[in-house]
Amino acid sequence: MDWKEFFNKHTLGCLAGGFAIGLVVCAIGAGMMSFSGSAAFCGSCHAMKGEAASFAKSTHSRQACVECHLPHDNMAIYMIEKGRTGMVDTYHAVLRDYPARIDLSAGGKKTVNGNCLRCHENTMGSVHMAVGVDMDTGADCLKCHSRIAHGSNHLEGGIKVE
């Protein structure tokens, strides 16, 4: 029996099997996406030990790393940036050339600041800065709150700054 004859004879079974396989693939993909954005996954890298330790003691420790560090404009931008940052992190992990102190890039600061405003927009009414205004005009949460999500480096004996 050739494939064409087999599919013609078992069309419904093939469709059901394909649907089931699709569901399993989607569930595994969603689980991998969720885990790869968690503090457990991000902290498993040697270079991120300090960031993971300080994050675990912060007020935001129940959040996933991607809640702050990836843009949430739309799913396409989110996925592209997740892939890009993952490849950059993998590149530095393989070469073992992460600096002792990891600093956010200018783009990273803009993303984190935007996510602060996204999550805390209902509390921003009592703050003297314009919500949604570009950081160049002063709407920079990190200027005063840079230690909220990571505090001080507890592995180096720092104190909790929150």
Short mmCIF file of C-alpha atoms in Angstrom, two decimals:
data_model
loop_
_atom_site.label_atom_id
_atom_site.label_comp_id
_atom_site.label_asym_id
_atom_site.label_seq_id
_atom_site.Cartn_x
_atom_site.Cartn_y
_atom_site.Cartn_z
CA MET A 1 0.00 0.00 0.00
CA ASP A 2 1.44 3.41 -0.93
CA TRP A 3 1.16 6.60 1.15
CA LYS A 4 -1.51 8.24 -1.01
CA GLU A 5 -3.78 5.22 -0.72
CA PHE A 6 -3.12 4.99 3.03
CA PHE A 7 -4.04 8.67 3.58
CA ASN A 8 -7.16 8.35 1.43
CA LYS A 9 -8.29 5.33 3.42
CA HIS A 10 -7.46 6.80 6.86
CA THR A 11 -8.06 10.54 6.35
CA LEU A 12 -9.87 11.13 9.64
CA GLY A 13 -7.30 9.17 11.65
CA CYS A 14 -4.42 11.06 10.00
CA LEU A 15 -6.08 14.41 10.72
CA ALA A 16 -6.72 13.43 14.36
CA GLY A 17 -3.15 12.17 14.74
CA GLY A 18 -1.76 15.36 13.19
CA PHE A 19 -3.92 17.47 15.50
CA ALA A 20 -2.74 15.50 18.56
CA ILE A 21 0.90 15.83 17.52
CA GLY A 22 0.36 19.58 16.96
CA LEU A 23 -1.11 19.96 20.46
CA VAL A 24 1.83 18.12 22.04
CA VAL A 25 4.35 20.23 20.10
CA CYS A 26 2.56 23.46 21.14
CA ALA A 27 2.41 22.36 24.79
CA ILE A 28 6.11 21.48 24.83
CA GLY A 29 6.95 24.79 23.11
CA ALA A 30 4.88 26.77 25.60
CA GLY A 31 6.53 24.97 28.51
CA MET A 32 9.98 25.65 27.08
CA MET A 33 9.11 29.33 26.54
CA SER A 34 7.89 29.64 30.11
CA PHE A 35 10.87 27.86 31.65
CA SER A 36 13.44 29.72 29.52
CA GLY A 37 12.19 33.03 30.91
CA SER A 38 12.26 31.96 34.55
CA ALA A 39 14.80 32.96 37.16
CA ALA A 40 15.74 29.29 37.61
CA PHE A 41 16.76 29.04 33.96
CA CYS A 42 18.47 32.44 33.76
CA GLY A 43 20.29 31.86 37.06
CA SER A 44 21.64 28.50 35.91
CA CYS A 45 24.29 30.31 33.87
CA HIS A 46 27.48 30.92 35.87
CA ALA A 47 27.64 34.57 34.78
CA MET A 48 24.14 35.26 36.15
CA LYS A 49 24.63 33.81 39.65
CA GLY A 50 24.90 37.25 41.28
CA GLU A 51 21.89 38.59 39.43
CA ALA A 52 19.85 35.51 40.32
CA ALA A 53 20.84 35.66 44.00
CA SER A 54 19.98 39.34 44.35
CA PHE A 55 16.75 38.88 42.36
CA ALA A 56 15.66 36.03 44.66
CA LYS A 57 15.68 38.45 47.61
CA SER A 58 13.88 41.27 45.83
CA THR A 59 10.26 42.36 45.97
CA HIS A 60 9.87 41.27 42.33
CA SER A 61 11.18 37.72 42.86
CA ARG A 62 7.84 36.15 41.90
CA GLN A 63 8.09 37.64 38.41
CA ALA A 64 9.81 35.94 35.49
CA CYS A 65 12.97 37.60 34.17
CA VAL A 66 11.28 38.20 30.81
CA GLU A 67 8.61 40.37 32.44
CA CYS A 68 11.22 43.11 32.81
CA HIS A 69 13.92 42.25 30.29
CA LEU A 70 11.89 41.63 27.11
CA PRO A 71 9.53 44.00 25.27
CA HIS A 72 5.83 43.19 25.45
CA ASP A 73 4.65 45.31 22.50
CA ASN A 74 3.51 42.28 20.51
CA MET A 75 4.36 38.59 20.21
CA ALA A 76 6.54 38.97 17.09
CA ILE A 77 8.81 41.59 18.68
CA TYR A 78 8.88 39.57 21.90
CA MET A 79 9.97 36.39 20.09
CA ILE A 80 12.58 38.17 17.97
CA GLU A 81 14.09 39.86 21.02
CA LYS A 82 13.95 36.64 23.06
CA GLY A 83 15.89 34.87 20.33
CA ARG A 84 18.38 37.71 19.94
CA THR A 85 19.11 38.09 23.65
CA GLY A 86 19.27 34.33 24.09
CA MET A 87 21.87 34.07 21.35
CA VAL A 88 23.90 36.94 22.82
CA ASP A 89 23.82 35.29 26.26
CA THR A 90 24.78 31.92 24.77
CA TYR A 91 27.62 33.54 22.81
CA HIS A 92 29.08 35.14 25.95
CA ALA A 93 28.55 31.99 28.01
CA VAL A 94 30.42 29.86 25.46
CA LEU A 95 33.28 32.36 25.19
CA ARG A 96 33.23 32.92 28.98
CA ASP A 97 33.70 36.64 28.47
CA TYR A 98 30.91 38.09 30.59
CA PRO A 99 32.15 41.04 32.62
CA ALA A 100 32.25 40.68 36.41
CA ARG A 101 29.43 43.24 36.64
CA ILE A 102 26.74 42.95 33.98
CA ASP A 103 25.21 46.29 33.02
CA LEU A 104 22.08 46.92 30.97
CA SER A 105 22.59 48.33 27.50
CA ALA A 106 20.81 51.55 26.51
CA GLY A 107 18.18 49.47 24.68
CA GLY A 108 17.85 47.16 27.69
CA LYS A 109 17.28 50.14 29.98
CA LYS A 110 14.57 51.44 27.67
CA THR A 111 12.88 48.02 27.64
CA VAL A 112 13.05 47.64 31.44
CA ASN A 113 11.80 51.18 31.97
CA GLY A 114 8.90 50.57 29.58
CA ASN A 115 7.99 47.42 31.48
CA CYS A 116 8.08 49.29 34.80
CA LEU A 117 5.57 51.73 33.34
CA ARG A 118 3.51 48.88 31.84
CA CYS A 119 3.09 47.11 35.18
CA HIS A 120 2.87 50.16 37.42
CA GLU A 121 0.91 52.57 35.23
CA ASN A 122 -2.02 52.75 37.69
CA THR A 123 0.31 54.03 40.43
CA MET A 124 2.00 56.58 38.18
CA GLY A 125 -0.74 59.20 38.62
CA SER A 126 0.86 60.41 41.84
CA VAL A 127 4.37 60.57 40.38
CA HIS A 128 5.71 63.77 38.89
CA MET A 129 6.60 62.45 35.45
CA ALA A 130 4.66 61.81 32.31
CA VAL A 131 3.72 58.18 31.67
CA GLY A 132 4.71 57.04 28.22
CA VAL A 133 7.01 59.97 27.56
CA ASP A 134 10.41 58.95 26.24
CA MET A 135 13.18 58.63 28.82
CA ASP A 136 14.98 61.66 27.35
CA THR A 137 12.37 63.89 28.97
CA GLY A 138 12.73 62.42 32.44
CA ALA A 139 10.40 59.40 32.56
CA ASP A 140 13.23 57.16 33.76
CA CYS A 141 12.19 54.75 36.53
CA LEU A 142 15.69 53.30 36.76
CA LYS A 143 17.16 56.65 37.72
CA CYS A 144 15.81 56.20 41.25
CA HIS A 145 14.76 52.54 41.35
CA SER A 146 17.69 50.74 39.73
CA ARG A 147 18.09 48.34 42.67
CA ILE A 148 14.43 47.30 43.03
CA ALA A 149 14.53 44.04 41.07
CA HIS A 150 18.09 43.04 41.86
CA GLY A 151 19.02 44.98 45.01
CA SER A 152 22.67 44.83 45.90
CA ASN A 153 24.79 41.84 45.08
CA HIS A 154 24.22 39.57 48.10
CA LEU A 155 27.04 37.24 47.04
CA GLU A 156 29.48 40.10 47.58
CA GLY A 157 28.04 41.04 50.96
CA GLY A 158 25.78 43.82 49.74
CA ILE A 159 22.69 44.90 51.63
CA LYS A 160 19.12 44.73 50.44
CA VAL A 161 18.14 48.13 49.05
CA GLU A 162 14.34 48.05 48.86
#
